[in-house]
Amino acid sequence: MQQLTLLRSIRQTSPSSTWPSLPLPHLSPHMAPPPSAIPLFKPSSSPPPSFSSSPFCSSLLIHSSMLKRLAFSSSLHRFLSHPTKLLPSSTTTQHISPAHFPALSSLIFRRPVYASKLLAMAEQTSNPASQSHKHTNRLAAEHSPYLLQHAHNPVDWYPWGEEAFAEARKRDVPIFVSIGYSTCHWCHVMEVESFEDEGVARLLNDWFVSIKVDREERPDVDKVYMTYVQALYGGGGWPLSVFLSPDLKPLMGGTYFPPDDKFGRPGFKTILRKVKEAWDSKRDMLVKSGAFAIEQLSEALSASASSNKLPDGLPQHALHLCAEQLSGSYDARFGGFGSAPKFPRPVEVQLMLYYSKKLEEAGKLGEAKEGLEMVFFTLQCMARGGVHDHIGGGFHRYSVDECWHVPHFEKMLYDQGQLANVYLDAFSITKDVLYSYIARDILDYLRRDMIGPEGEIYSAEDADSAESEGATRKKEGAFYVWTSQEVEDILGKDATLFKSHYYIKPSGNCDLSTMSDPHNEFKGKNVLIERKDSSEMASKFAIPVEKYLDILGQSRQKFFEVRCTRPRPHLDDKVIVSWNGLAISAFARASKILKNEPEGIKFNFPVVGSDPKEYIQVADRAASFIRRHLYNEQTHQLQHSFRNGPSKAPGFLDDYAFLISGLLDLYEFGGQTNWLVWATELQDTQDELFLDREGGGYFNTPGEDPNILLRVKEDHDGAEPSGNSVSVINLVRLASMVAGNRSDHYRRDAEHVLAVFETRLKDMAMAVPLMCCAADMLTVPYRKQVVLVGHKHSVEFENMLAAAHASYDINKTVIHIDPTNSEEMQFWEGNNSNIALMVKNHFAADKVVALVCQNFTCSAPVNDPESLVALLSQKSSSSA
């Protein structure tokens, strides 16, 4: 009772004693809460920040009993719950929650760099001699772009580490931890409003030790304190603001705070004063509360399996349940699953495609067609909407409305890799070049703007940028939006056609969304939105479709050239292993899947129309960079990220799992066998560092850092898939390549991992769509194997490999071996002697031979692509 009284007393900082649950009065492109969000403030003429409020948005197994035990402290923390950078809710229907480049159409250009336009502090600090700063703190010595953005705040920031912890212990003061990332809009807002304010800085410097954390560089730190915030409030976001004891136990937390009291909510300065008062007068109670919270979270998140495998029938039940739940949330008018804001959650598409394939194999063609239609319509709506960058390629983070019209404009690498893959899958199924075009659009954007000099792939582009050269204030979307007059000035006689196609209006088209723009920043501005089919529009203008498409492509290129003269959004050039793994997969798969496009197909800007084989070269260079710079050949361990050198953080589960997945794709789609060898080595290291051999499942961290208070077995497939889901699929794939005890070992580990998440699969399948697929894949008794035998680096080999990947089938493994390569044969003789013997028996010097094997039986060999495609199109016995 005494604790509860304290919590209530700190909460009572607002002029009002009541905290009504009221709908949000306004939304803006970066402030879009899910329908279930319940703000704790009064409506106002100014828009409050948004947050995600879903009991499932956490990617963790947090038991309801634990939440009840933590509830005693929630009244203190609830007034701090003000999440801003949206965490996508994702599980149940009620919680779904200037230079010109004239030759650009035929070339890939590197991102142009204009020194005068590098506005972000992260880039300014790379040349400190060229400017003077009133303040410089310890972050100036860091490599993280996010930390460097705060290097000249008056706040005496520390990076996460022992120096900061020791200072807090020495001064006996609490720690304030601010967690975000360099392309986070509300992180920028809080910096300008609070961390650049001398008065706020004095409070922080006098009363706290302040630590800045880049969540992309230290996801382990972010996971601990985001889990704490989510467990108490049911939602979270960035910037994440948490107060800790000197021994790093959480005392209270929230997300974005305005500098001053408003909306009936306490401002950041008020919060700092109240936390200081509580620390001085009720310290023991706060520390005990934080320790109790960590104890309960640790207990819940270290769940162990009660058996070594899932009950019979549960994988099929979970797959069906997840598809049923997704279908129930499907938006038949605008596509997608759930309502605004809409996130392109690729794992949902993957689930629906996989389930439809299973229905088709079972002869349920009508049901399969229904699922596919949902997916295809969703992908088409996304491609036509403003969430897709029609000028430069790639996709923005999410749409604030249900129509995919007005996006939150940041671009993340993890989205691009996953979305390219699902568009490739859609092309494999339909052979409709709309989907292959969008896949190329994404990959060509990455090649042009997001790849470094050694092949490394960068992390993200910001949503915010200056509207003009020399402007001191950045605005969201400034780089991407256009006025109607600008369209006329750029295109002249083609302006009418372009404006009609992309729904450009003199008054602006942002009113199409459900948002309100209280600051009028988007008044008169347009995002490009394809409103009509090209053939219909060509008919309207009485010109052939091909000419119509040519005009659009030429117009987009002109817009691109003009856009290149604008100040660019900040580029986060950090290299993250896990996200590179997702992109490696997409580039590798594209290299063969796109060879099945019709001959003579013509592409228009921003798609370059490269030979697909160039894509595997991108994947190869990215993988080589990681091995060269972020892998220790002696310890066989990864580092998490790279910027001006490897980060201090070790590789985490996602780094290993996503990279292994990418390497398996790189091998299966034509890469060298050394990538497969490395994947097996990384799997051994992953098992050593992260696998709970007794309880099952993979932890997210190695567990060697005593300052990381929680080790999590993550299951939620959200914006990124969970490391456990991807790991199960990796184990299934590896088990189909090797033989004997090693294959059995991989399958047993996969079964034990899934057993940890039995309750999740049984009751909340929609939270784990990729895990549902993984569980079903493990039940397929005999995975199909396609074995190609012959000399590589020939046209015949490339064509046969493209034929092997022409159809969509996740339950298929492609193995390619050149019997004249001694290193390859040595690997296969040591890991699968049956495959090695088969290769020796079917090698022909003058041709490439293919065999399709399943259930200990192999087809007669074929040696032409058409025969292989026909053979693979036969009904799989895995559907039985």
Coordinates of C-alpha atoms in Angstrom, one line a residue, residues 452-861:
G452 CA 29.1 1.2 -49.7
P453 CA 32.4 1.0 -51.5
E454 CA 33.1 -2.6 -50.3
G455 CA 29.7 -3.9 -51.0
E456 CA 28.3 -3.3 -47.5
I457 CA 24.6 -2.4 -47.3
Y458 CA 23.6 0.6 -45.2
S459 CA 20.8 0.6 -42.6
A460 CA 18.3 3.4 -43.2
E461 CA 17.3 6.8 -44.6
D462 CA 15.6 9.4 -42.4
A463 CA 12.1 10.7 -42.9
D464 CA 13.1 14.3 -42.2
S465 CA 15.2 16.7 -44.4
A466 CA 15.5 20.4 -45.0
E467 CA 13.1 21.9 -47.5
S468 CA 15.8 24.0 -49.1
E469 CA 19.6 24.5 -49.0
G470 CA 20.6 26.3 -45.8
A471 CA 17.3 25.7 -44.0
T472 CA 17.8 25.1 -40.3
R473 CA 14.6 23.2 -39.7
K474 CA 13.9 19.8 -41.1
K475 CA 10.5 18.5 -42.0
E476 CA 9.1 15.1 -42.5
G477 CA 8.7 14.1 -46.1
A478 CA 10.3 17.3 -47.5
F479 CA 12.5 15.3 -49.9
Y480 CA 9.5 13.3 -51.3
V481 CA 6.5 15.6 -51.7
W482 CA 5.6 17.9 -54.6
T483 CA 3.3 20.8 -55.4
S484 CA 1.2 20.8 -58.5
Q485 CA 3.1 23.8 -59.8
E486 CA 6.4 21.9 -59.5
V487 CA 5.0 19.1 -61.6
E488 CA 4.1 21.6 -64.4
D489 CA 7.5 23.3 -64.2
I490 CA 9.4 20.0 -64.4
L491 CA 7.3 18.2 -67.1
G492 CA 5.8 20.9 -69.2
K493 CA 3.5 19.2 -71.8
D494 CA 3.5 15.9 -70.0
A495 CA 2.4 17.4 -66.7
T496 CA -1.3 16.7 -67.4
L497 CA -0.7 13.0 -68.0
F498 CA 1.6 12.7 -65.0
K499 CA -0.8 14.5 -62.6
S500 CA -3.7 12.4 -63.7
H501 CA -1.8 9.2 -63.3
Y502 CA -0.4 10.0 -59.8
Y503 CA -3.5 12.0 -58.6
I504 CA -1.6 15.3 -58.2
K505 CA -4.0 18.0 -57.0
P506 CA -3.4 21.8 -56.8
S507 CA -4.6 21.7 -53.2
G508 CA -2.4 18.6 -52.4
N509 CA -3.5 15.0 -52.0
C510 CA -2.5 14.3 -48.4
D511 CA -6.2 14.8 -47.5
L512 CA -6.7 11.3 -48.9
S513 CA -5.4 9.9 -45.7
T514 CA -7.2 9.8 -42.3
M515 CA -4.6 12.1 -40.9
S516 CA -5.0 15.7 -39.9
D517 CA -2.1 18.1 -40.5
P518 CA -2.4 20.7 -37.7
H519 CA 0.8 22.5 -38.7
N520 CA -0.1 22.7 -42.4
E521 CA 3.2 21.3 -43.3
F522 CA 1.6 19.2 -46.1
K523 CA -0.8 21.8 -47.3
G524 CA -0.6 22.0 -51.1
K525 CA 1.8 19.0 -51.2
N526 CA 1.4 15.8 -53.0
V527 CA 2.7 12.3 -52.6
L528 CA 2.7 10.2 -55.8
I529 CA -0.2 7.7 -55.8
E530 CA -1.1 5.6 -58.8
R531 CA -4.9 5.8 -58.9
K532 CA -5.7 3.9 -62.2
D533 CA -4.5 1.1 -64.3
S534 CA -2.0 2.2 -67.0
S535 CA -3.9 0.7 -69.9
E536 CA -7.1 2.5 -68.8
M537 CA -5.2 5.8 -68.6
A538 CA -3.4 5.2 -71.9
S539 CA -6.8 4.8 -73.5
K540 CA -8.0 8.0 -71.9
F541 CA -5.1 9.9 -73.5
A542 CA -5.5 8.0 -76.8
I543 CA -1.9 6.7 -76.9
P544 CA -0.5 3.2 -77.0
V545 CA 0.2 1.7 -73.5
E546 CA 3.9 1.3 -74.3
K547 CA 4.2 5.0 -75.1
Y548 CA 2.2 5.9 -72.0
L549 CA 4.6 3.9 -69.9
D550 CA 7.6 5.5 -71.6
I551 CA 6.3 9.0 -70.8
L552 CA 5.8 8.0 -67.1
G553 CA 9.4 6.6 -66.9
Q554 CA 10.9 9.6 -68.5
S555 CA 8.9 11.9 -66.2
R556 CA 10.0 9.9 -63.1
Q557 CA 13.6 10.3 -64.2
K558 CA 13.2 14.1 -64.5
F559 CA 11.7 14.1 -61.1
F560 CA 14.6 12.1 -59.8
E561 CA 17.1 14.5 -61.2
V562 CA 15.3 17.4 -59.6
R563 CA 15.0 15.6 -56.3
C564 CA 18.8 15.0 -56.3
T565 CA 19.2 18.8 -56.0
R566 CA 17.2 18.9 -52.8
P567 CA 18.9 18.4 -49.4
R568 CA 18.9 14.6 -48.8
P569 CA 17.5 12.9 -45.7
H570 CA 20.2 11.7 -43.4
L571 CA 21.7 8.3 -44.4
D572 CA 22.5 5.9 -41.5
D573 CA 25.6 4.2 -43.0
K574 CA 25.9 1.7 -40.2
V575 CA 26.2 -1.9 -41.4
I576 CA 24.0 -4.3 -39.4
V577 CA 24.7 -8.0 -40.0
S578 CA 21.1 -9.2 -39.5
W579 CA 19.6 -6.7 -41.9
N580 CA 22.4 -7.4 -44.5
G581 CA 21.4 -11.0 -44.2
L582 CA 17.8 -10.2 -45.2
A583 CA 19.1 -8.2 -48.2
I584 CA 21.6 -10.9 -49.2
S585 CA 18.7 -13.3 -49.4
A586 CA 16.7 -11.0 -51.7
F587 CA 19.6 -10.3 -54.1
A588 CA 20.5 -13.9 -54.3
R589 CA 17.0 -15.1 -55.0
A590 CA 16.4 -12.4 -57.6
S591 CA 19.4 -13.5 -59.6
K592 CA 17.6 -16.7 -60.7
I593 CA 13.9 -16.0 -60.2
L594 CA 14.1 -13.0 -62.5
K595 CA 15.6 -15.1 -65.3
N596 CA 12.1 -16.4 -65.8
E597 CA 10.8 -13.0 -66.9
P598 CA 9.6 -13.0 -70.6
E599 CA 12.2 -12.2 -73.2
G600 CA 12.3 -8.7 -74.5
I601 CA 10.6 -7.2 -71.5
K602 CA 11.1 -3.4 -71.2
F603 CA 11.7 -1.6 -68.0
N604 CA 11.2 2.1 -67.2
F605 CA 12.9 4.3 -64.6
P606 CA 13.6 3.9 -61.7
V607 CA 14.1 0.2 -62.7
V608 CA 17.4 -0.3 -64.5
G609 CA 16.7 -3.6 -66.2
S610 CA 20.0 -5.2 -65.3
D611 CA 20.9 -8.8 -66.1
P612 CA 19.6 -10.7 -63.1
K613 CA 23.0 -12.3 -62.6
E614 CA 24.3 -8.9 -61.4
Y615 CA 22.1 -9.3 -58.3
I616 CA 24.0 -12.3 -57.0
Q617 CA 27.2 -10.3 -57.3
V618 CA 25.7 -7.8 -54.9
A619 CA 24.8 -10.6 -52.5
D620 CA 28.3 -12.1 -52.8
R621 CA 30.0 -8.7 -52.0
A622 CA 27.8 -8.0 -49.0
A623 CA 28.5 -11.4 -47.5
S624 CA 32.2 -11.0 -48.2
F625 CA 32.2 -7.7 -46.4
I626 CA 30.7 -9.3 -43.3
R627 CA 33.2 -12.1 -43.3
R628 CA 36.1 -9.8 -43.8
H629 CA 35.2 -7.1 -41.2
L630 CA 32.7 -8.6 -38.8
Y631 CA 33.7 -12.2 -38.3
N632 CA 36.5 -13.6 -36.2
E633 CA 38.1 -16.6 -38.0
Q634 CA 39.6 -17.9 -34.8
T635 CA 36.6 -17.7 -32.5
H636 CA 34.0 -18.1 -35.4
Q637 CA 32.0 -15.3 -33.8
L638 CA 30.3 -12.3 -35.4
Q639 CA 30.2 -8.7 -34.3
H640 CA 26.8 -7.0 -34.6
S641 CA 27.5 -3.9 -36.7
F642 CA 30.1 -1.8 -38.5
R643 CA 30.7 1.9 -38.9
N644 CA 34.3 3.1 -39.1
G645 CA 35.2 -0.3 -37.7
P646 CA 33.3 -3.1 -35.9
S647 CA 31.0 -2.1 -33.0
K648 CA 31.7 -3.1 -29.4
A649 CA 28.5 -5.2 -29.4
P650 CA 28.8 -8.9 -30.1
G651 CA 26.6 -10.6 -32.7
F652 CA 23.1 -11.4 -31.5
L653 CA 20.8 -14.2 -32.4
D654 CA 19.2 -12.3 -35.3
D655 CA 22.6 -11.6 -36.7
Y656 CA 23.4 -15.3 -36.9
A657 CA 20.0 -16.5 -37.9
F658 CA 19.4 -13.9 -40.6
L659 CA 22.9 -14.2 -42.0
I660 CA 22.7 -18.0 -42.1
S661 CA 19.4 -17.8 -44.0
G662 CA 20.9 -15.3 -46.5
L663 CA 24.0 -17.6 -47.0
L664 CA 21.8 -20.6 -47.6
D665 CA 19.9 -18.6 -50.3
L666 CA 23.2 -17.4 -51.7
Y667 CA 24.4 -21.0 -52.1
E668 CA 21.1 -22.4 -53.4
F669 CA 20.7 -19.7 -56.0
G670 CA 24.1 -20.1 -57.5
G671 CA 26.8 -19.0 -55.0
Q672 CA 29.9 -20.9 -54.2
T673 CA 29.9 -23.9 -51.8
N674 CA 32.1 -21.9 -49.4
W675 CA 28.9 -19.9 -48.4
L676 CA 27.2 -23.2 -47.4
V677 CA 30.3 -24.2 -45.4
W678 CA 30.3 -20.9 -43.6
A679 CA 26.5 -21.2 -42.9
T680 CA 27.1 -24.6 -41.1
E681 CA 30.0 -23.1 -39.1
L682 CA 27.8 -20.2 -38.0
Q683 CA 25.0 -22.6 -37.0
D684 CA 27.5 -24.4 -34.8
T685 CA 28.5 -21.1 -33.2
Q686 CA 24.9 -20.0 -32.8
D687 CA 24.0 -23.2 -31.0
E688 CA 27.0 -22.7 -28.7
L689 CA 26.2 -19.1 -27.8
F690 CA 22.4 -19.0 -27.7
L691 CA 20.8 -22.4 -27.6
D692 CA 19.2 -23.5 -24.3
R693 CA 20.0 -27.1 -24.6
E694 CA 18.0 -28.1 -21.5
G695 CA 14.9 -25.9 -21.9
G696 CA 14.9 -25.5 -25.7
G697 CA 14.8 -22.3 -27.7
Y698 CA 17.4 -19.7 -28.5
F699 CA 18.1 -16.7 -26.3
N700 CA 18.6 -13.3 -28.0
T701 CA 22.0 -12.6 -26.5
P702 CA 25.1 -14.6 -25.6
G703 CA 24.5 -13.9 -21.9
E704 CA 28.1 -13.0 -21.2
D705 CA 27.4 -9.3 -20.4
P706 CA 26.4 -8.9 -16.7
N707 CA 25.0 -5.4 -17.5
I708 CA 22.3 -6.9 -19.7
L709 CA 19.6 -7.9 -17.1
L710 CA 17.3 -10.0 -19.3
R711 CA 18.0 -12.9 -21.7
V712 CA 14.9 -13.3 -23.9
K713 CA 13.6 -16.2 -26.0
E714 CA 11.9 -14.1 -28.6
D715 CA 9.1 -15.4 -30.8
H716 CA 7.2 -12.5 -32.2
D717 CA 7.3 -12.2 -36.0
G718 CA 6.8 -8.4 -36.5
A719 CA 8.5 -5.9 -38.7
E720 CA 11.4 -8.4 -38.6
P721 CA 10.9 -12.1 -38.1
S722 CA 12.0 -13.6 -34.8
G723 CA 15.4 -15.2 -34.6
N724 CA 13.8 -18.4 -33.3
S725 CA 11.4 -18.6 -36.3
V726 CA 14.2 -18.1 -38.8
S727 CA 16.4 -20.5 -36.9
V728 CA 13.9 -23.3 -37.2
I729 CA 13.7 -22.9 -40.9
N730 CA 17.5 -22.8 -41.2
L731 CA 17.7 -26.0 -39.3
V732 CA 15.1 -27.7 -41.5
R733 CA 17.0 -26.6 -44.6
L734 CA 20.4 -27.7 -43.2
A735 CA 18.9 -31.0 -42.2
S736 CA 17.9 -31.6 -45.8
M737 CA 21.4 -31.0 -47.1
V738 CA 23.5 -33.1 -44.8
A739 CA 22.9 -36.7 -43.7
G740 CA 23.2 -39.0 -40.8
N741 CA 23.5 -37.9 -37.2
R742 CA 24.1 -34.3 -38.1
S743 CA 20.8 -34.1 -40.0
D744 CA 19.0 -35.8 -37.1
H745 CA 20.6 -33.3 -34.7
Y746 CA 19.4 -30.3 -36.7
R747 CA 15.8 -31.7 -36.7
R748 CA 15.8 -32.5 -32.9
D749 CA 17.0 -29.0 -32.1
A750 CA 14.3 -27.5 -34.3
E751 CA 11.6 -29.6 -32.6
H752 CA 12.9 -28.5 -29.2
V753 CA 12.9 -24.8 -30.2
L754 CA 9.3 -25.0 -31.3
A755 CA 8.2 -26.8 -28.2
V756 CA 9.1 -23.7 -26.1
F757 CA 6.5 -21.8 -28.0
E758 CA 3.6 -24.3 -27.9
T759 CA 1.2 -22.0 -26.1
R760 CA 1.9 -19.2 -28.5
L761 CA 1.3 -21.4 -31.5
K762 CA -1.8 -22.8 -30.0
D763 CA -3.5 -19.6 -28.8
M764 CA -1.9 -16.6 -30.6
A765 CA -0.8 -17.9 -33.9
M766 CA -1.2 -14.6 -35.6
A767 CA 1.6 -13.2 -33.5
V768 CA 4.0 -15.8 -35.0
P769 CA 3.2 -16.3 -38.7
L770 CA 6.7 -17.3 -39.8
M771 CA 7.0 -19.7 -36.8
C772 CA 3.7 -21.3 -38.0
C773 CA 5.3 -21.9 -41.4
A774 CA 8.4 -23.2 -39.7
A775 CA 6.5 -25.6 -37.6
D776 CA 4.6 -27.0 -40.6
M777 CA 7.8 -27.3 -42.6
L778 CA 9.3 -29.5 -39.9
T779 CA 6.4 -31.9 -40.2
V780 CA 7.0 -32.5 -44.0
P781 CA 8.3 -36.0 -43.9
Y782 CA 10.5 -35.8 -47.0
R783 CA 11.7 -32.5 -48.3
K784 CA 12.1 -32.3 -52.0
Q785 CA 15.7 -32.1 -53.2
V786 CA 16.8 -30.9 -56.6
V787 CA 20.4 -31.9 -57.4
L788 CA 22.2 -30.3 -60.3
V789 CA 25.4 -31.9 -61.6
G790 CA 27.8 -30.3 -64.0
H791 CA 30.3 -27.6 -64.8
K792 CA 29.3 -24.2 -63.3
H793 CA 29.8 -20.8 -64.8
S794 CA 28.1 -21.8 -68.1
V795 CA 24.9 -20.6 -69.7
E796 CA 23.5 -24.2 -69.5
F797 CA 24.1 -24.3 -65.7
E798 CA 22.6 -20.9 -65.2
N799 CA 19.5 -21.9 -67.1
M800 CA 19.1 -25.1 -65.3
L801 CA 19.4 -23.3 -61.9
A802 CA 16.8 -20.8 -63.0
A803 CA 14.5 -23.7 -63.9
A804 CA 15.1 -25.2 -60.5
H805 CA 13.8 -22.0 -58.9
A806 CA 11.1 -21.2 -61.4
S807 CA 8.2 -22.3 -59.2
Y808 CA 7.2 -21.3 -55.7
D809 CA 7.9 -24.1 -53.2
I810 CA 9.4 -23.4 -49.8
N811 CA 9.7 -27.1 -49.1
K812 CA 12.4 -27.6 -51.7
T813 CA 16.2 -27.7 -51.4
V814 CA 18.5 -27.0 -54.4
I815 CA 22.0 -28.5 -54.4
H816 CA 24.4 -27.9 -57.1
I817 CA 27.8 -29.6 -57.4
D818 CA 30.7 -29.6 -59.9
P819 CA 32.3 -33.1 -59.5
T820 CA 35.6 -31.7 -60.9
N821 CA 35.9 -29.3 -58.0
S822 CA 37.7 -31.1 -55.3
E823 CA 36.8 -28.8 -52.5
E824 CA 33.1 -29.2 -53.3
M825 CA 33.3 -32.9 -53.4
Q826 CA 35.2 -33.0 -50.2
F827 CA 32.4 -31.1 -48.4
W828 CA 29.7 -33.4 -49.8
E829 CA 31.6 -36.6 -49.1
G830 CA 32.0 -35.5 -45.5
N831 CA 28.4 -34.4 -45.0
N832 CA 26.2 -36.4 -47.4
S833 CA 27.9 -39.4 -49.0
N834 CA 24.7 -40.3 -50.8
I835 CA 24.6 -37.0 -52.6
A836 CA 28.3 -37.3 -53.4
L837 CA 27.8 -40.8 -54.9
M838 CA 24.8 -39.7 -56.9
V839 CA 26.9 -36.8 -58.4
K840 CA 29.7 -39.1 -59.4
N841 CA 27.3 -41.5 -61.1
H842 CA 25.5 -38.9 -63.1
F843 CA 28.3 -36.5 -64.2
A844 CA 28.5 -35.8 -67.9
A845 CA 31.3 -33.5 -69.2
D846 CA 29.2 -32.0 -71.9
K847 CA 25.9 -31.2 -70.1
V848 CA 24.2 -30.3 -66.8
V849 CA 22.1 -33.1 -65.3
A850 CA 19.3 -32.5 -62.8
L851 CA 17.7 -35.1 -60.5
V852 CA 14.6 -34.5 -58.3
C853 CA 14.7 -36.7 -55.2
Q854 CA 12.1 -37.2 -52.4
N855 CA 11.2 -40.0 -50.0
F856 CA 14.5 -41.9 -50.8
T857 CA 13.5 -42.0 -54.5
C858 CA 15.0 -40.0 -57.4
S859 CA 13.6 -39.2 -60.8
A860 CA 15.3 -40.1 -64.0
P861 CA 17.9 -37.5 -64.8

